[in-house]
Coordinates of C-alpha atoms and ligand atoms in Angstrom, one line a residue:
X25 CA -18.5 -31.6 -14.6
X26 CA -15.9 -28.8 -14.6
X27 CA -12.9 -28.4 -12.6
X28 CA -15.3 -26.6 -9.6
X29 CA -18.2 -29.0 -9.6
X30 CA -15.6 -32.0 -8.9
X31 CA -14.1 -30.2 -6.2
X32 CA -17.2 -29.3 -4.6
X33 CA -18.1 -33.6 -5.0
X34 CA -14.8 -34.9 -3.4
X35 CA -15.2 -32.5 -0.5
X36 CA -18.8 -33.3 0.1
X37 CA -17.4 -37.3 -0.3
X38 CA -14.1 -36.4 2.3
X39 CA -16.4 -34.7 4.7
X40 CA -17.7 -37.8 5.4
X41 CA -14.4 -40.3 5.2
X42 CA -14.2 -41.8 8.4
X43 CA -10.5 -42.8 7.6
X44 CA -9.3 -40.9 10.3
X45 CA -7.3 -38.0 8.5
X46 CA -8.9 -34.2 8.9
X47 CA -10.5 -33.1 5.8
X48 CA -9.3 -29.9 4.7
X49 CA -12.7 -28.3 2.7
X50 CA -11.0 -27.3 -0.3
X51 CA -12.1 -23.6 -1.3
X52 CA -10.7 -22.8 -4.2
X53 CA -11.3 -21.4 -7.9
X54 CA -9.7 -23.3 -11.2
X55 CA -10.1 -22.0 -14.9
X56 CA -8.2 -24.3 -16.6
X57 CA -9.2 -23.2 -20.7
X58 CA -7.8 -21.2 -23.7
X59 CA -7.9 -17.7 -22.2
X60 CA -7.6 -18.2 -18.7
X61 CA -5.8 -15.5 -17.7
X62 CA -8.2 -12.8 -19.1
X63 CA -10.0 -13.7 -16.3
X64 CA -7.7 -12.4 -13.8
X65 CA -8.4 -8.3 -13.8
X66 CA -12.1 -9.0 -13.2
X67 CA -11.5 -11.6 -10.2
X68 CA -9.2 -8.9 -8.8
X69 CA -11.8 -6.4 -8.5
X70 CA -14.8 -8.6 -7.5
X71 CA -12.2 -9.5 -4.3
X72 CA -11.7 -5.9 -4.1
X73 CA -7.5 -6.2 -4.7
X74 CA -6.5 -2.3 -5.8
X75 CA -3.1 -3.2 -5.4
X76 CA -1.5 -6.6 -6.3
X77 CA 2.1 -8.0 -6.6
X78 CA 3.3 -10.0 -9.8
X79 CA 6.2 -12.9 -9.2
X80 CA 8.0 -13.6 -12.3
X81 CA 11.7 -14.5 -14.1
X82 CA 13.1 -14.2 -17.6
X83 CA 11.4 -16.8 -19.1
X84 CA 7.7 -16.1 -17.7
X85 CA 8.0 -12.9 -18.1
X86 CA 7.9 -13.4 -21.7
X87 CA 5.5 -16.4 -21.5
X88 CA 2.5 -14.6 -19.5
X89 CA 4.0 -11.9 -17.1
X90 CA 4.5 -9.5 -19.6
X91 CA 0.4 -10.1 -20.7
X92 CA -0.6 -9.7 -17.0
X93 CA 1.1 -6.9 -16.1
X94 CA -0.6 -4.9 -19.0
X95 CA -4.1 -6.7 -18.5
X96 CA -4.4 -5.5 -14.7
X97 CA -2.9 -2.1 -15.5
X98 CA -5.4 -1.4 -18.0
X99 CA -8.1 -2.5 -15.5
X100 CA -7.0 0.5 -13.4
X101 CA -5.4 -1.3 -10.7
X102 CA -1.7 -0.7 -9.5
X103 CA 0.6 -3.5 -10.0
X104 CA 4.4 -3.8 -7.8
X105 CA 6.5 -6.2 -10.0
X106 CA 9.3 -8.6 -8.8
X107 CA 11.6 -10.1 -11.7
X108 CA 13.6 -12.7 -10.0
X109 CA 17.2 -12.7 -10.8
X110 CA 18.6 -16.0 -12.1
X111 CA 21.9 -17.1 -10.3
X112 CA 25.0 -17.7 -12.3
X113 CA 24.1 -20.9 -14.5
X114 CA 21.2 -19.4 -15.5
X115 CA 18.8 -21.1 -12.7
X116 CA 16.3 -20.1 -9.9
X117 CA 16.7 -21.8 -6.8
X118 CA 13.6 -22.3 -3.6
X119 CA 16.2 -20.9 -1.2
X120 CA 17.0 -18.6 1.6
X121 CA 18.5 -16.0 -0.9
X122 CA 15.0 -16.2 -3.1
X123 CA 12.8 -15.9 -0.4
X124 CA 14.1 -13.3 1.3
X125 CA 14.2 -11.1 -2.6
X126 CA 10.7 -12.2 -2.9
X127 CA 10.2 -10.6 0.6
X128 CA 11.5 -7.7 0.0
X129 CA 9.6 -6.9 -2.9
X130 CA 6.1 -7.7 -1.5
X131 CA 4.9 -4.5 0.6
X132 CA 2.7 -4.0 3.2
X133 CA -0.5 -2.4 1.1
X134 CA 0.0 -5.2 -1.4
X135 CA -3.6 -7.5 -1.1
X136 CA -2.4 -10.4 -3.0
X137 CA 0.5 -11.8 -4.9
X138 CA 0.6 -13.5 -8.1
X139 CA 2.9 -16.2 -9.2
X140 CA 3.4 -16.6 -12.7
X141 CA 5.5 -19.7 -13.7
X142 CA 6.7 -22.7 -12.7
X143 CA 7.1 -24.8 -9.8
X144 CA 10.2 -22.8 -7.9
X145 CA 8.2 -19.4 -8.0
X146 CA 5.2 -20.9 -7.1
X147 CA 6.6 -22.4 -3.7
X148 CA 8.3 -19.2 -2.7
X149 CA 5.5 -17.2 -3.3
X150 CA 2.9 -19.4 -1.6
X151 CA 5.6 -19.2 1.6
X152 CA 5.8 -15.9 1.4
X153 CA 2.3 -15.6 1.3
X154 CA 1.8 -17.6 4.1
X155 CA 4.4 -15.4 6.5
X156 CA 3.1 -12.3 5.4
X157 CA -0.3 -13.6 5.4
X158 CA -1.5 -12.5 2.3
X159 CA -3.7 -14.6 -0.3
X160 CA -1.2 -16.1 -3.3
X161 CA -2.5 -15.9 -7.1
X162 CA -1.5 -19.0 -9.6
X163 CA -1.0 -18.5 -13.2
X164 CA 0.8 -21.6 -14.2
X165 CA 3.2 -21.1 -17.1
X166 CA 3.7 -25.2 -18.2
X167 CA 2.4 -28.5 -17.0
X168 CA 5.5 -29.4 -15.4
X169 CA 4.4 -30.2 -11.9
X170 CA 1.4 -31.6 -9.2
X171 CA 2.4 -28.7 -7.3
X172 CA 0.8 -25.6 -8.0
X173 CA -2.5 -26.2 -6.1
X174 CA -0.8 -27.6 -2.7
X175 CA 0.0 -26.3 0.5
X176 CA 3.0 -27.7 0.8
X177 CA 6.5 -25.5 -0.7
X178 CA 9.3 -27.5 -1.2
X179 CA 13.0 -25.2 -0.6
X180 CA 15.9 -25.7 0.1
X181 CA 16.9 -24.5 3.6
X182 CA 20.8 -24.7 5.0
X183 CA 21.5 -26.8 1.8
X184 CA 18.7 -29.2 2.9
X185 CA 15.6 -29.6 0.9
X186 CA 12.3 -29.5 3.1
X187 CA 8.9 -29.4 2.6
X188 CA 6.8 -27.0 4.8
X189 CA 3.4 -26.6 4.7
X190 CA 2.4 -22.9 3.4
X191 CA -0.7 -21.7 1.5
X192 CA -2.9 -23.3 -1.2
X193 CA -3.8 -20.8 -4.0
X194 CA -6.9 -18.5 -3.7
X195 CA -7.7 -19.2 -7.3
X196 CA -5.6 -20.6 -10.4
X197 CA -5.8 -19.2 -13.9
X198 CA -4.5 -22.2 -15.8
X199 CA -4.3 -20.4 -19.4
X200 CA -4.0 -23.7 -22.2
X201 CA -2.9 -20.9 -24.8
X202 CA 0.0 -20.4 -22.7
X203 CA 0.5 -24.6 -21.1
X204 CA 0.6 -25.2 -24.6
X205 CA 3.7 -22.9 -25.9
X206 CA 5.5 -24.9 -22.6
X207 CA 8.9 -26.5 -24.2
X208 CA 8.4 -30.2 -24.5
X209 CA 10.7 -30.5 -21.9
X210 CA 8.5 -28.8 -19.4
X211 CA 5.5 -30.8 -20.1
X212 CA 7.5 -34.2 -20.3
X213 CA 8.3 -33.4 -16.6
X214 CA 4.7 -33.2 -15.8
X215 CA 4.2 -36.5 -17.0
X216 CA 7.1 -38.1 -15.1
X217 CA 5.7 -36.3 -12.0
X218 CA 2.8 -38.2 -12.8
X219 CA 4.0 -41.3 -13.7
X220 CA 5.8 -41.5 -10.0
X221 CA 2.3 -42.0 -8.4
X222 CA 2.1 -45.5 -9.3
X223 CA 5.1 -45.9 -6.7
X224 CA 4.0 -43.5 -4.4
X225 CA -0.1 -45.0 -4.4
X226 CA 1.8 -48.6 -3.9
X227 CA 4.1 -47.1 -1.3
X228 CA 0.7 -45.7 0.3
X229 CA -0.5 -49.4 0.7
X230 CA 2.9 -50.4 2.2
X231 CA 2.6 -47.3 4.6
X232 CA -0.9 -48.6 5.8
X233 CA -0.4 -51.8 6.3
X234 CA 3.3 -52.4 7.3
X235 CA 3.2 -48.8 8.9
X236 CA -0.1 -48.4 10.5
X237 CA 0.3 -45.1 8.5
X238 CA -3.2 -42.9 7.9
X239 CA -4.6 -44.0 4.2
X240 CA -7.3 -41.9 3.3
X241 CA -9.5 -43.9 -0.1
X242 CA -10.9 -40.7 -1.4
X243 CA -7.0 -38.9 -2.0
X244 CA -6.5 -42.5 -3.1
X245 CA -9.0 -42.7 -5.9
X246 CA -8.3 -39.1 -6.9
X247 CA -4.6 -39.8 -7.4
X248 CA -5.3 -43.1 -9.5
X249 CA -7.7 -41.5 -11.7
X250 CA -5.4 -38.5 -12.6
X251 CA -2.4 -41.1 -13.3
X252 CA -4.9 -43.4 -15.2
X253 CA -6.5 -40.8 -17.4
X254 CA -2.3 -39.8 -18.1
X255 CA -1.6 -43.1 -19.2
X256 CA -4.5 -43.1 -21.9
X257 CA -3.9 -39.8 -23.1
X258 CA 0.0 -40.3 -23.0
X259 CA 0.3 -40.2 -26.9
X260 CA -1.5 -36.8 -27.3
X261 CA 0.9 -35.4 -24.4
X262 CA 3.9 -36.7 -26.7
X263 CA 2.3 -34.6 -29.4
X264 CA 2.1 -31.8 -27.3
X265 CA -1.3 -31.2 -28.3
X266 CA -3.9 -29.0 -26.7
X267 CA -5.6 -31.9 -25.9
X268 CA -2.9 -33.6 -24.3
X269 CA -1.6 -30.8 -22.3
X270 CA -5.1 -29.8 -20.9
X271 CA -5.0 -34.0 -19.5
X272 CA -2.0 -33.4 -17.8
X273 CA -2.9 -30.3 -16.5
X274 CA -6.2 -31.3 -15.1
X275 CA -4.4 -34.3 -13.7
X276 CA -1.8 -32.0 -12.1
X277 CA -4.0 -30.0 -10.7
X278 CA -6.2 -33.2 -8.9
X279 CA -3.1 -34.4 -7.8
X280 CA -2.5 -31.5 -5.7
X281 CA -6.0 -31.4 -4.3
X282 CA -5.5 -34.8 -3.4
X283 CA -2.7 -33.7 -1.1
X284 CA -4.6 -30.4 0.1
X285 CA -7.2 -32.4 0.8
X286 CA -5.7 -34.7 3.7
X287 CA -2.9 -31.6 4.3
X288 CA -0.6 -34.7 3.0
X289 CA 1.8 -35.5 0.2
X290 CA 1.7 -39.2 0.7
X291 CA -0.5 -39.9 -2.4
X292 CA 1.5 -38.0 -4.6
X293 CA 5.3 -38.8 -3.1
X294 CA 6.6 -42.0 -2.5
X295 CA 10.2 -43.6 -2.1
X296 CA 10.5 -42.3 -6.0
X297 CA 10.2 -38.7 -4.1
X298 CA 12.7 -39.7 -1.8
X299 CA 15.5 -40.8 -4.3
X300 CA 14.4 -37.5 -6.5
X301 CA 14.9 -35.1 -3.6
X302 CA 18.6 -36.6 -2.7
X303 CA 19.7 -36.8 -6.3
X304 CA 18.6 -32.7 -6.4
X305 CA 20.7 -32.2 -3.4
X306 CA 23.3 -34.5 -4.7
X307 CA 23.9 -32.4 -7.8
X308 CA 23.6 -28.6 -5.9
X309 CA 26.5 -29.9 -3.9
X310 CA 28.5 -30.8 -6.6
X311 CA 27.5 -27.7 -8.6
X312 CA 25.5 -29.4 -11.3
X313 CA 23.0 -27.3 -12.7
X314 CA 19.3 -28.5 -11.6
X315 CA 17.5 -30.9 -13.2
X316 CA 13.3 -30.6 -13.9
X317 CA 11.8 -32.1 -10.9
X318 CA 9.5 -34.5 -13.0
X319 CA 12.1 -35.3 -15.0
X320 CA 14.2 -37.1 -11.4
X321 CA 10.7 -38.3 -10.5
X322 CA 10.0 -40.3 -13.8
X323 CA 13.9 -41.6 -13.7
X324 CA 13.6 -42.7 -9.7
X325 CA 9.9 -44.0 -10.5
X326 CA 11.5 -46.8 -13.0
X327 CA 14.9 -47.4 -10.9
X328 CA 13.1 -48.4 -8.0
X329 CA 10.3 -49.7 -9.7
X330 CA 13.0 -52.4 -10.5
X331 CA 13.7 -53.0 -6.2
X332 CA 10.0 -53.1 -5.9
X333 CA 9.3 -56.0 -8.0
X334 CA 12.3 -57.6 -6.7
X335 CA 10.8 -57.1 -3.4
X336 CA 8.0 -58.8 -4.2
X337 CA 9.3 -61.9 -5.7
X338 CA 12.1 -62.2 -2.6
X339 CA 10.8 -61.2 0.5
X340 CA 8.1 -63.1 1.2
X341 CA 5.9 -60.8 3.2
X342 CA 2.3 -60.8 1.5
X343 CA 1.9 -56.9 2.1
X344 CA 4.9 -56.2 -1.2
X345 CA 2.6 -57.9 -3.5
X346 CA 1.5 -54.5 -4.9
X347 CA 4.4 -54.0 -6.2
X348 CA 3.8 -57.0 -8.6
X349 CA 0.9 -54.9 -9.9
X350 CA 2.9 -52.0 -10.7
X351 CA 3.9 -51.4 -15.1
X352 CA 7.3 -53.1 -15.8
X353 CA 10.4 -50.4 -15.5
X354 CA 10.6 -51.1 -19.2
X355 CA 6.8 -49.8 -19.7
X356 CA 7.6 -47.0 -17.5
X357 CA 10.7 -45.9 -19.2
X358 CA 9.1 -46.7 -22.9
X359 CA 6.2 -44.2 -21.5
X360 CA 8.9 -41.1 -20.4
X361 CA 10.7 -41.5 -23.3
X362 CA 7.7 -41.5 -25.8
X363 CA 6.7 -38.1 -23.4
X364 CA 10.3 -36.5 -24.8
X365 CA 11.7 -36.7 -21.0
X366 CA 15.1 -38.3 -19.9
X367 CA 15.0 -42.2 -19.6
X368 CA 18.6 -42.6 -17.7
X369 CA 20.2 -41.1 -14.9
X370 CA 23.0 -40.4 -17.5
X371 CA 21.0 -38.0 -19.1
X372 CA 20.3 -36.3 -15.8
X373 CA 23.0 -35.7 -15.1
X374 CA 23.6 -38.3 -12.0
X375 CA 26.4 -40.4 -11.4
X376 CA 26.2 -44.0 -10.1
X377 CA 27.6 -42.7 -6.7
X378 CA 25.1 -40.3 -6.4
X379 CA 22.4 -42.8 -7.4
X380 CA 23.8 -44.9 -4.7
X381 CA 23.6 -42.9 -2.2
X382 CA 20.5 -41.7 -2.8
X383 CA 19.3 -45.3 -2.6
X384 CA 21.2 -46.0 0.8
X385 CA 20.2 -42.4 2.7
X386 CA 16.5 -41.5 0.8
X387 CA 14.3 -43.4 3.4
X388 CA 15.4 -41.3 6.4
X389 CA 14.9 -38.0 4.3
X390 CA 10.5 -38.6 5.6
X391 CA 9.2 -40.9 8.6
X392 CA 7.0 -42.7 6.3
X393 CA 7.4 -46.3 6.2
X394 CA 8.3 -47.1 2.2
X395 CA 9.4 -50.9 0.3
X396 CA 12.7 -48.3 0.2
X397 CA 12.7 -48.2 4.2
X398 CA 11.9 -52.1 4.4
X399 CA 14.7 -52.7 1.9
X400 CA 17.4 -50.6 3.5
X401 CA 16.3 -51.0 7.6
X402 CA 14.9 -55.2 7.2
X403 CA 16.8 -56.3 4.3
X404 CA 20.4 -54.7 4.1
X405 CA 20.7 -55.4 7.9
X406 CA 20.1 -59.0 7.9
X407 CA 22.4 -59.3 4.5
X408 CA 25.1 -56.6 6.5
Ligands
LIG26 ZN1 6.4 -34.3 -7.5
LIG27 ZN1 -10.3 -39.8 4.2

């Protein structure tokens, strides 16, 4: 079955998933093949676009922007371009400063707007898109993230990083000539982004059962399935090879539909999430360069992959003994650093403050009940 066919199966499936979550019908088209993008300047013009918007920086300009821009040009149509500017180190940041020059560059006439890159232009163009109401365009430059095909955008707002819900992609050109010319580094992330599901499906259980918190089996299954297939392809994905990198992708790309699905990023983000997300706001504060998302998520997936089991063998309650099922920390770090992705939180950059704090604060950053909430609101109370 292609990408398409499987949607069209877990949405007939979710329709009828009495687990209590809305649905969301997932409408959306995926070309995920060599070649993708040469697909674009004809889906413009069966939707009728005349005049589009292309989102790009430095890097993707060169990887795929550059390509695009000609491609729809030579179709005829009229193209508004927006090179974002990197900030001093050399970075692009989901802030207020990014979305409002992403704002500005979008006008009125424009019918749709296309981001072509990573992660950080994808969530400010899809909220863009979803303020200016206008349908948002994905051409992927690496593997490095479950994001692209989610509602959900991720910025930093008033130093604060929050996730609010925005637009899914109208389609995804998902080029594997281009995934594969990613830097390792970029596709390594992807994999740790990955690899965090097994603490966020686990934390899911937790959730449901300690939390009484909606747990929807068909997101479930969809999220497993993407991580498993991961793990068995892991040493073609070390390799870099097309084969490896198309894996990932797909499984990048399910794992986003599993959280547009329920309109939900609990099977994908977990108390891993968590620690990532305070660890990234940990080192903007201290004026430390950013670090690949995937690459915190793999790091915080092992760290408190360590807690977890602990929890398991200590606490007693019968509802943590999912986290005995989970891969040792040393599996999970042996994985990440056969990938090519940081194993330490030395090589991220993080000091053990940081990675203190980050365990003592990351449970209130969501009201979702985690082994990290039971471990800092149950346990550290009746220790303190
Ligand atoms: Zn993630
Ligand atoms: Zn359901």
């Amino acid at each position: 079955m292609n990408m398409n066919e499987r949607i069209a199966a877990w949405n007939e499936e979710a329709q009828q998933c009495a687990c209590g979550h809305q649905h969301r019908v997932v409408d959306m088209l995926i070309h995920l093949e060599a070649g993708a993008i040469q697909r674009l300047p004809g889906y413009l013009s069966e939707q009728g676009y005349r005049q589009v918007t292309v989102v790009y920086d430095r890097h993707t300009f060169r990887a795929a922007g550059s390509d695009v821009l000609s491609s729809i040009r030579e179709a005829g149509m009229h193209v508004d371009e927006i090179a974002l500017p990197e900030n001093r180190t050399g970075d692009i940041i989901a802030d207020e400063a990014a979305i409002v020059q992403v704002m500005l560059g979008v006008r009125l006439e424009s019918q749709a707007v296309i981001a072509v890159g990573s992660g950080t232009i994808h969530d400010l163009v899809r909220f863009v898109c979803s303020k200016m109401n206008k349908p948002f365009l994905s051409i992927p430059t690496a593997a490095s993230v479950d994001g692209f095909t989610s509602a959900g955008a991720p910025l930093i707002v008033s130093g604060i990083k929050q996730t609010f819900q925005a637009v899914p992609p109208e389609a995804i050109f998902a080029d594997m000539n281009i995934l594969e010319q990613a830097p390792q580094v970029m596709t390594a992330a992807g994999f740790g982004d990955m690899l965090g599901k097994y603490t966020s499906l686990a934390d899911w259980i937790v959730s449901r059962d300690l939390g009484g918190e909606p747990f929807c089996p068909v997101a479930y299954r969809m999220t497993e399935e993407a991580l498993h297939t991961c793990i068995d392809h892991v040493q073609a994905i070390a390799e870099g090879r097309a084969e490896g990198v198309a894996v990932l992708m797909d499984a990048l790309i399910v794992s986003g539909i599993s959280m547009l699905i329920i309109d939900h990023s609990r099977p994908a983000s977990g108390g891993e999430h968590h620690l990532s997300h305070i660890l990234e706001m940990d080192l903007m504060q201290a004026g430390e360069r950013p670090v690949l998302h995937g690459a915190k998520v793999g790091v915080a997936c092992a760290l408190i992959t360590v807690k977890y089991k602990e929890l398991a063998q200590t606490s007693g309650e019968q509802v943590f003994g999912i986290y005995d099922q989970l891969p040792e920390a040393s599996q999970l770090i042996a994985w990440l650093e056969q990938v090519g992705g940081p194993v330490t939180t030395e090589q991220l950059g993080v000091t053990p403050e940081m990675v203190e704090h980050a365990f003592n604060t990351a449970h209130t950053l969501r009201p979702r009940y985690t082994g990290l909430r039971y471990i800092n609101e149950v346990l550290n109370t009746r220790l303190g």
